[in-house]
Short mmCIF file of C-alpha atoms and ligand atoms in Angstrom, two decimals:
data_model
loop_
_atom_site.label_atom_id
_atom_site.label_comp_id
_atom_site.label_asym_id
_atom_site.label_seq_id
_atom_site.Cartn_x
_atom_site.Cartn_y
_atom_site.Cartn_z
CA MET A 30 103.50 77.59 81.17
CA ASN A 31 101.51 77.71 84.38
CA LEU A 32 97.91 77.37 83.20
CA GLN A 33 95.44 77.10 86.09
CA GLN A 34 91.80 76.06 85.85
CA ASP A 35 88.72 77.40 87.68
CA VAL A 36 90.47 80.20 89.51
CA SER A 37 88.66 82.58 91.89
CA LEU A 38 89.28 86.18 90.83
CA LYS A 39 88.28 87.62 94.23
CA SER A 40 91.81 88.63 95.15
CA TYR A 41 92.53 89.87 91.62
CA ASN A 42 89.98 92.71 91.56
CA THR A 43 89.82 95.61 93.99
CA PHE A 44 86.02 95.40 94.23
CA GLY A 45 86.64 91.95 95.74
CA ILE A 46 83.99 90.27 93.58
CA ASP A 47 84.07 86.49 93.80
CA VAL A 48 83.77 85.16 90.26
CA ASN A 49 85.78 82.45 88.55
CA ALA A 50 87.95 82.38 85.47
CA ALA A 51 87.79 79.14 83.49
CA PHE A 52 91.56 79.45 82.91
CA MET A 53 94.25 81.75 84.19
CA ALA A 54 97.95 82.22 83.54
CA GLU A 55 100.38 84.79 84.86
CA PHE A 56 103.29 86.07 82.76
CA ASN A 57 106.47 87.86 83.78
CA THR A 58 108.08 88.51 80.42
CA ARG A 59 107.06 89.45 76.89
CA GLN A 60 108.29 86.02 75.76
CA GLU A 61 106.06 84.18 78.24
CA LEU A 62 103.09 86.20 76.99
CA ILE A 63 103.86 85.35 73.36
CA SER A 64 104.19 81.64 74.21
CA LEU A 65 100.77 81.76 75.90
CA ILE A 66 99.15 83.53 72.97
CA LYS A 67 100.61 81.03 70.51
CA ASP A 68 99.95 77.91 72.57
CA GLY A 69 97.53 75.60 70.75
CA SER A 70 95.34 74.93 73.78
CA CYS A 71 94.81 78.67 74.46
CA LYS A 72 94.52 79.95 70.91
CA ASP A 73 90.74 79.87 70.60
CA LEU A 74 89.84 80.96 74.13
CA PRO A 75 88.43 84.47 74.74
CA LYS A 76 91.13 86.41 76.60
CA LEU A 77 91.08 89.04 79.32
CA ILE A 78 94.22 90.90 80.33
CA LEU A 79 94.32 91.77 83.99
CA GLY A 80 96.71 94.21 85.66
CA GLY A 81 95.92 95.36 89.19
CA GLY A 82 92.17 94.73 88.69
CA SER A 83 91.42 98.21 90.00
CA ASN A 84 89.13 99.42 87.23
CA ILE A 85 86.94 96.41 86.60
CA LEU A 86 83.57 95.16 87.84
CA PHE A 87 82.93 91.45 87.25
CA THR A 88 79.23 90.60 86.99
CA LYS A 89 79.74 86.98 85.93
CA ASN A 90 82.31 84.22 85.63
CA PHE A 91 84.83 84.66 82.82
CA ASN A 92 84.56 81.72 80.49
CA GLY A 93 87.98 82.10 78.91
CA LEU A 94 91.63 82.73 79.73
CA VAL A 95 92.64 85.50 82.12
CA LEU A 96 96.19 86.65 81.45
CA LYS A 97 97.67 88.33 84.50
CA ASN A 98 100.37 90.80 83.54
CA ASN A 99 103.27 90.77 86.04
CA ILE A 100 106.08 92.17 83.84
CA PRO A 101 108.49 93.87 86.30
CA GLY A 102 111.22 96.49 86.02
CA ILE A 103 111.86 100.22 86.14
CA GLU A 104 114.93 101.52 84.28
CA ILE A 105 116.36 104.80 83.12
CA TYR A 106 116.19 104.24 79.40
CA ASP A 107 117.66 107.51 78.20
CA ASP A 108 119.11 110.27 80.36
CA ARG A 109 118.83 113.49 78.38
CA GLY A 110 119.85 115.77 81.25
CA GLU A 111 116.77 117.75 82.16
CA VAL A 112 114.44 115.13 80.71
CA VAL A 113 114.83 111.48 81.66
CA LEU A 114 113.07 108.64 79.86
CA VAL A 115 112.00 105.92 82.27
CA LYS A 116 110.90 102.55 80.88
CA VAL A 117 108.54 100.57 83.10
CA GLY A 118 107.24 97.00 83.00
CA ALA A 119 103.44 96.85 82.72
CA GLY A 120 103.16 94.79 85.92
CA VAL A 121 104.82 97.41 88.14
CA LYS A 122 102.39 98.86 90.70
CA TRP A 123 101.65 102.45 89.71
CA HIS A 124 102.37 103.91 93.13
CA SER A 125 105.72 102.04 93.35
CA LEU A 126 106.70 103.84 90.16
CA VAL A 127 105.66 107.20 91.64
CA THR A 128 107.73 106.47 94.76
CA TRP A 129 110.73 105.37 92.68
CA CYS A 130 110.60 108.61 90.64
CA ILE A 131 110.35 110.77 93.75
CA GLY A 132 113.38 108.94 95.20
CA LYS A 133 115.36 109.85 92.06
CA GLY A 134 114.14 113.48 92.12
CA LEU A 135 112.17 112.99 88.92
CA GLY A 136 108.93 114.93 88.61
CA GLY A 137 105.82 114.72 86.47
CA ILE A 138 103.65 112.05 88.05
CA GLU A 139 103.66 113.12 91.73
CA ASN A 140 100.03 114.37 91.47
CA LEU A 141 99.11 110.81 90.49
CA SER A 142 100.32 109.37 93.81
CA LEU A 143 98.43 106.49 95.39
CA ILE A 144 96.30 105.66 92.35
CA PRO A 145 95.66 101.92 92.59
CA GLY A 146 96.49 99.61 89.69
CA ASN A 147 99.48 98.74 87.55
CA THR A 148 101.51 100.80 85.12
CA GLY A 149 100.34 98.87 82.05
CA ALA A 150 96.73 99.85 82.68
CA ALA A 151 97.50 103.52 83.29
CA PRO A 152 97.53 104.59 79.61
CA ILE A 153 94.38 102.64 78.79
CA GLN A 154 92.22 105.08 80.68
CA ASN A 155 94.74 107.91 80.77
CA ILE A 156 94.66 107.98 84.57
CA GLY A 157 94.39 111.45 86.04
CA ALA A 158 94.09 113.30 89.31
CA TYR A 159 94.64 116.76 90.76
CA GLY A 160 95.14 118.52 87.44
CA VAL A 161 97.52 115.98 85.82
CA GLU A 162 96.97 113.05 83.43
CA ILE A 163 99.51 110.47 82.35
CA LYS A 164 99.34 111.74 78.78
CA ASP A 165 101.30 114.77 80.08
CA THR A 166 104.46 112.71 80.72
CA PHE A 167 103.78 109.76 78.43
CA HIS A 168 106.50 109.06 75.86
CA GLU A 169 105.62 105.73 74.23
CA LEU A 170 104.50 102.19 74.94
CA GLU A 171 105.02 98.73 73.57
CA ALA A 172 102.00 96.52 72.96
CA ILE A 173 101.73 92.94 71.72
CA ASP A 174 98.98 91.91 69.31
CA ILE A 175 96.89 89.34 71.16
CA ILE A 176 96.53 87.11 68.09
CA SER A 177 99.80 87.39 66.17
CA GLY A 178 102.11 88.11 69.12
CA ASN A 179 103.74 90.93 67.14
CA ALA A 180 105.04 93.97 69.04
CA THR A 181 104.21 97.56 68.04
CA THR A 182 105.34 100.85 69.57
CA TYR A 183 102.72 103.59 70.04
CA ASN A 184 103.65 107.23 70.58
CA ARG A 185 101.48 109.76 72.37
CA GLN A 186 99.58 110.83 69.28
CA GLN A 187 98.87 107.23 68.27
CA CYS A 188 97.38 106.54 71.72
CA GLU A 189 94.58 109.11 71.06
CA PHE A 190 94.39 110.12 74.71
CA GLY A 191 91.27 111.84 76.02
CA TYR A 192 89.60 112.25 79.41
CA ARG A 193 89.81 108.72 80.89
CA ASP A 194 90.10 107.49 77.33
CA SER A 195 92.55 106.18 74.69
CA ILE A 196 92.67 104.04 71.58
CA PHE A 197 93.02 101.03 73.91
CA LYS A 198 89.40 101.58 75.06
CA LYS A 199 88.21 102.04 71.48
CA THR A 200 89.48 100.37 68.30
CA LEU A 201 92.24 98.42 70.08
CA LYS A 202 90.05 97.28 72.99
CA GLY A 203 90.93 93.69 73.89
CA LYS A 204 93.25 93.44 70.87
CA VAL A 205 96.66 94.23 72.34
CA VAL A 206 98.56 93.67 75.57
CA ILE A 207 100.63 96.56 76.89
CA THR A 208 104.03 95.26 78.00
CA PHE A 209 106.18 98.37 78.64
CA VAL A 210 105.42 102.06 79.10
CA THR A 211 108.03 104.83 78.80
CA PHE A 212 107.58 108.20 80.50
CA ALA A 213 109.47 111.48 79.95
CA LEU A 214 110.10 112.82 83.44
CA SER A 215 111.83 115.97 84.51
CA ARG A 216 114.70 116.88 86.82
CA ASN A 217 113.27 120.41 87.05
CA PRO A 218 109.53 119.82 87.02
CA VAL A 219 106.87 122.48 87.00
CA LEU A 220 104.73 121.63 90.01
CA HIS A 221 100.97 121.54 89.48
CA LEU A 222 99.48 123.07 92.61
CA SER A 223 96.50 124.82 91.03
CA TYR A 224 94.08 122.16 92.23
CA GLY A 225 92.75 123.95 95.31
CA ALA A 226 92.97 121.05 97.71
CA ILE A 227 96.74 120.60 97.12
CA ASP A 228 97.55 124.19 97.97
CA GLN A 229 95.39 123.95 101.08
CA GLN A 230 96.97 120.66 102.16
CA LEU A 231 100.51 122.03 101.71
CA LYS A 232 99.58 125.00 103.94
CA THR A 233 98.20 122.59 106.56
CA MET A 234 101.50 120.70 106.38
CA GLY A 235 103.39 123.99 106.88
CA ILE A 236 105.19 123.71 103.52
CA THR A 237 105.87 126.96 101.69
CA GLN A 238 108.47 125.73 99.16
CA PRO A 239 107.15 122.38 97.95
CA ASP A 240 109.15 119.83 95.98
CA VAL A 241 107.88 116.67 94.24
CA LYS A 242 107.98 114.73 97.51
CA ALA A 243 105.87 117.35 99.31
CA VAL A 244 103.30 117.40 96.50
CA SER A 245 103.12 113.61 96.59
CA ASP A 246 102.67 113.67 100.39
CA ALA A 247 99.89 116.25 100.03
CA VAL A 248 98.10 114.19 97.37
CA CYS A 249 98.40 111.03 99.51
CA ALA A 250 96.91 112.88 102.50
CA ILE A 251 93.99 114.20 100.42
CA ARG A 252 93.28 110.80 98.86
CA ARG A 253 93.46 109.02 102.23
CA SER A 254 91.01 111.53 103.70
CA LYS A 255 88.26 110.85 101.19
CA LEU A 256 88.90 107.75 99.10
CA PRO A 257 88.36 104.33 100.68
CA ASP A 258 91.36 101.98 100.68
CA PRO A 259 90.44 98.99 98.47
CA LEU A 260 92.34 96.71 100.85
CA ILE A 261 89.75 97.61 103.50
CA ILE A 262 86.55 98.37 101.51
CA GLY A 263 86.21 96.98 98.00
CA ASN A 264 85.98 99.70 95.35
CA ALA A 265 87.37 100.80 92.00
CA GLY A 266 87.77 104.54 92.59
CA SER A 267 85.37 106.78 90.71
CA PHE A 268 82.69 104.54 89.28
CA PHE A 269 81.43 107.16 86.79
CA LYS A 270 83.18 109.75 84.63
CA ASN A 271 82.43 113.42 85.15
CA PRO A 272 80.01 114.20 82.30
CA GLU A 273 80.72 116.85 79.69
CA ILE A 274 77.84 119.16 78.78
CA SER A 275 77.37 122.36 76.77
CA GLU A 276 77.65 125.90 78.11
CA SER A 277 73.94 126.51 77.44
CA ASP A 278 72.92 123.33 79.30
CA ILE A 279 74.98 124.32 82.35
CA GLU A 280 73.39 127.79 82.31
CA THR A 281 69.93 126.23 82.37
CA LEU A 282 70.92 123.85 85.16
CA ARG A 283 72.59 126.62 87.15
CA ARG A 284 69.34 128.61 87.25
CA GLN A 285 67.62 125.67 88.92
CA PHE A 286 70.62 124.35 90.91
CA PRO A 287 72.89 127.32 91.76
CA GLY A 288 75.35 125.12 93.67
CA ILE A 289 76.16 122.85 90.69
CA ILE A 290 79.94 122.31 90.34
CA SER A 291 81.47 122.56 86.86
CA TYR A 292 84.84 123.20 85.23
CA PRO A 293 85.30 124.91 81.85
CA LEU A 294 86.91 122.85 79.08
CA THR A 295 88.67 124.16 76.01
CA GLY A 296 86.12 124.37 73.21
CA GLY A 297 83.26 125.80 75.26
CA ASN A 298 81.82 122.73 77.00
CA VAL A 299 82.02 122.15 80.75
CA LYS A 300 82.73 119.12 82.89
CA VAL A 301 80.25 118.61 85.74
CA ALA A 302 81.23 117.04 89.08
CA ALA A 303 79.34 113.73 89.01
CA GLY A 304 79.99 113.27 92.75
CA TRP A 305 77.97 116.43 93.42
CA LEU A 306 75.10 115.28 91.16
CA ILE A 307 74.98 111.89 92.91
CA GLU A 308 75.14 113.49 96.35
CA GLN A 309 72.24 115.83 95.46
CA CYS A 310 70.17 112.77 94.55
CA GLY A 311 70.62 111.57 98.14
CA TRP A 312 73.00 108.66 97.48
CA LYS A 313 76.10 109.78 99.38
CA GLY A 314 76.76 107.45 102.32
CA LYS A 315 73.68 105.34 101.58
CA VAL A 316 74.11 101.61 102.24
CA ILE A 317 72.03 99.24 100.12
CA GLY A 318 72.54 95.62 101.15
CA ASN A 319 76.24 94.91 100.69
CA THR A 320 76.86 97.96 98.54
CA GLY A 321 76.62 101.71 98.65
CA SER A 322 77.93 105.09 97.59
CA HIS A 323 80.85 106.08 99.82
CA LYS A 324 80.22 108.51 102.68
CA ASP A 325 83.12 110.82 101.76
CA GLN A 326 82.96 110.61 97.95
CA ALA A 327 79.60 109.81 96.34
CA LEU A 328 81.28 108.92 93.03
CA VAL A 329 82.90 105.86 94.59
CA LEU A 330 80.68 102.77 94.82
CA VAL A 331 81.75 100.21 97.38
CA ASN A 332 81.45 96.56 98.31
CA TYR A 333 80.92 96.40 102.08
CA GLY A 334 81.30 92.64 102.21
CA ASN A 335 80.06 89.94 99.95
CA ALA A 336 78.35 91.98 97.25
CA SER A 337 77.98 90.37 93.87
CA GLY A 338 78.99 92.30 90.79
CA ASN A 339 75.33 92.46 89.77
CA GLU A 340 74.34 94.08 93.08
CA ILE A 341 76.89 96.84 92.44
CA TRP A 342 75.88 97.15 88.81
CA ASP A 343 72.17 97.40 89.78
CA LEU A 344 73.05 100.19 92.21
CA ALA A 345 75.06 101.96 89.50
CA LEU A 346 72.12 101.79 87.06
CA THR A 347 69.71 103.09 89.72
CA ILE A 348 72.04 105.99 90.51
CA GLN A 349 72.50 106.72 86.82
CA LYS A 350 68.71 106.81 86.34
CA SER A 351 68.10 109.11 89.30
CA VAL A 352 70.78 111.58 88.11
CA SER A 353 69.23 111.57 84.66
CA GLU A 354 65.72 112.17 86.07
CA LYS A 355 66.77 115.00 88.37
CA PHE A 356 69.29 116.81 86.16
CA GLY A 357 68.74 115.46 82.64
CA VAL A 358 72.46 114.53 82.59
CA ASN A 359 73.77 111.10 81.61
CA ILE A 360 76.65 109.80 83.72
CA GLU A 361 78.66 106.99 82.15
CA PRO A 362 80.69 104.34 83.97
CA GLU A 363 84.43 104.83 84.06
CA VAL A 364 84.88 101.28 85.30
CA ASN A 365 85.05 98.39 82.84
CA VAL A 366 81.96 96.23 83.45
CA MET A 367 82.40 92.58 82.44
N1 LIG B 412 81.81 116.52 95.32
C1 LIG B 412 80.63 116.57 95.99
N2 LIG B 412 80.16 115.43 96.56
C2 LIG B 412 80.81 114.25 96.49
C3 LIG B 412 82.01 114.20 95.77
C4 LIG B 412 82.51 115.35 95.19
O1 LIG B 412 80.00 117.63 96.09
O2 LIG B 412 80.33 113.29 97.04
C5 LIG B 412 82.37 117.76 94.75
C6 LIG B 412 83.65 118.16 95.50
O3 LIG B 412 83.38 118.92 96.64
C7 LIG B 412 84.41 118.94 94.45
C8 LIG B 412 83.97 118.29 93.15
O4 LIG B 412 82.78 117.56 93.43
O5 LIG B 412 84.02 120.28 94.45
C9 LIG B 412 85.03 117.36 92.57
O6 LIG B 412 85.35 116.37 93.55
P1 LIG B 412 86.83 115.73 93.65
O7 LIG B 412 87.84 116.80 93.72
O8 LIG B 412 86.79 114.73 94.73
O9 LIG B 412 87.06 115.06 92.27
P2 LIG B 412 86.12 114.19 91.30
O10 LIG B 412 85.81 115.01 90.11
O11 LIG B 412 84.95 113.64 92.04
C10 LIG B 412 88.10 113.30 89.91
C11 LIG B 412 88.62 111.97 89.43
C12 LIG B 412 89.35 111.25 90.55
C13 LIG B 412 90.48 112.12 91.04
C14 LIG B 412 89.91 113.46 91.51
C15 LIG B 412 90.97 114.44 91.92
C16 LIG B 412 87.06 111.31 87.70
C17 LIG B 412 85.97 110.40 87.29
N3 LIG B 412 87.52 111.17 88.94
O12 LIG B 412 87.11 113.02 90.89
O13 LIG B 412 89.89 110.06 90.02
O14 LIG B 412 91.17 111.50 92.10
O15 LIG B 412 89.17 114.07 90.42
O16 LIG B 412 91.61 114.95 90.79
O17 LIG B 412 87.50 112.13 86.89
C18 LIG B 412 89.39 107.79 89.65
O18 LIG B 412 89.44 108.04 88.44
O19 LIG B 412 89.14 106.63 90.07
C19 LIG B 412 89.59 108.85 90.59
C20 LIG B 412 89.50 108.66 91.91
#
């Protein structure tokens, strides 16, 4: 067991926040994880499971044990002809999985190209982009109870997926460690091109008969054009979720703000584009000390250098307040604030 003490987490979170973990251990197998959980010296420490660190904002040191999940491996688990089950280690980088699937001609997650983070974290917030969420191709996952070390398999229904949400953000938060995720991918996928920007990008690329590779290329081009690369500017993607409001509230808002952007949801409510709300409050591209709201996507808060987690969190709270004052709409963080 490789237990380190007083470890800087700066390179383990995409915001690049420099806080320390009192203890840290990396694991590559389910067995190594179970040994760590059961080890006497670690048993009573608070634990934090870290994947790619792409959806977390540290505001203070972590006075416990950080467990860094590096479980590797992508394998065809069951080839059912049209549908192929692919079992993936939680430590596999999400985009490497997307690339692997495209190389094998397997479709279903190409719209989720270039999302930072690891596969094990993907179901926790049901990652989504360009009209697709991972719940659409999710088959099952294995998770280990953080106290007993026992493994349980969760199917799609048991994961209680919602918009950027699952049981792992609710009742099971901090209680289990995801070790493997299995996806049901397709040899004859239905391509999801309805998201306007994809169609437009494919036209720009001169592609009239797209395949999974072309869709992935289009998504990568769109993301690169407006989302900052965390390797260059610290960020965790969208900082807030797009809020859901009622049809009558959007009607009232639309009378005052005709340009407001919203999408209908099943059940009558609408989802409002938080990036638009934040931009209308004057935050887009604004730099405040070491932080700011990104110039091409107001929903993305960034660390321009040596920002502390609290500086970013203060900015987030100020933005949240100004959106609430102007529109009467509450925007909630998507990012996990520690
Ligand atoms: N918009 C603005 N100003 C801005 C940003 C956006 O007016 O500064 C407008 C856009 O013009 C567009 C609408 O808002 O009409 C929606 O913008 P966009 O398509 O960029 O998507 P989003 O709703 O801001 C969501 C996800 C992203 C995902 C994109 C594409 C959330 C919280 N975010 O962003 O996911 O990539 O859709 O599907 O749902 C992430 O979760 O980290 C993430 C990047």
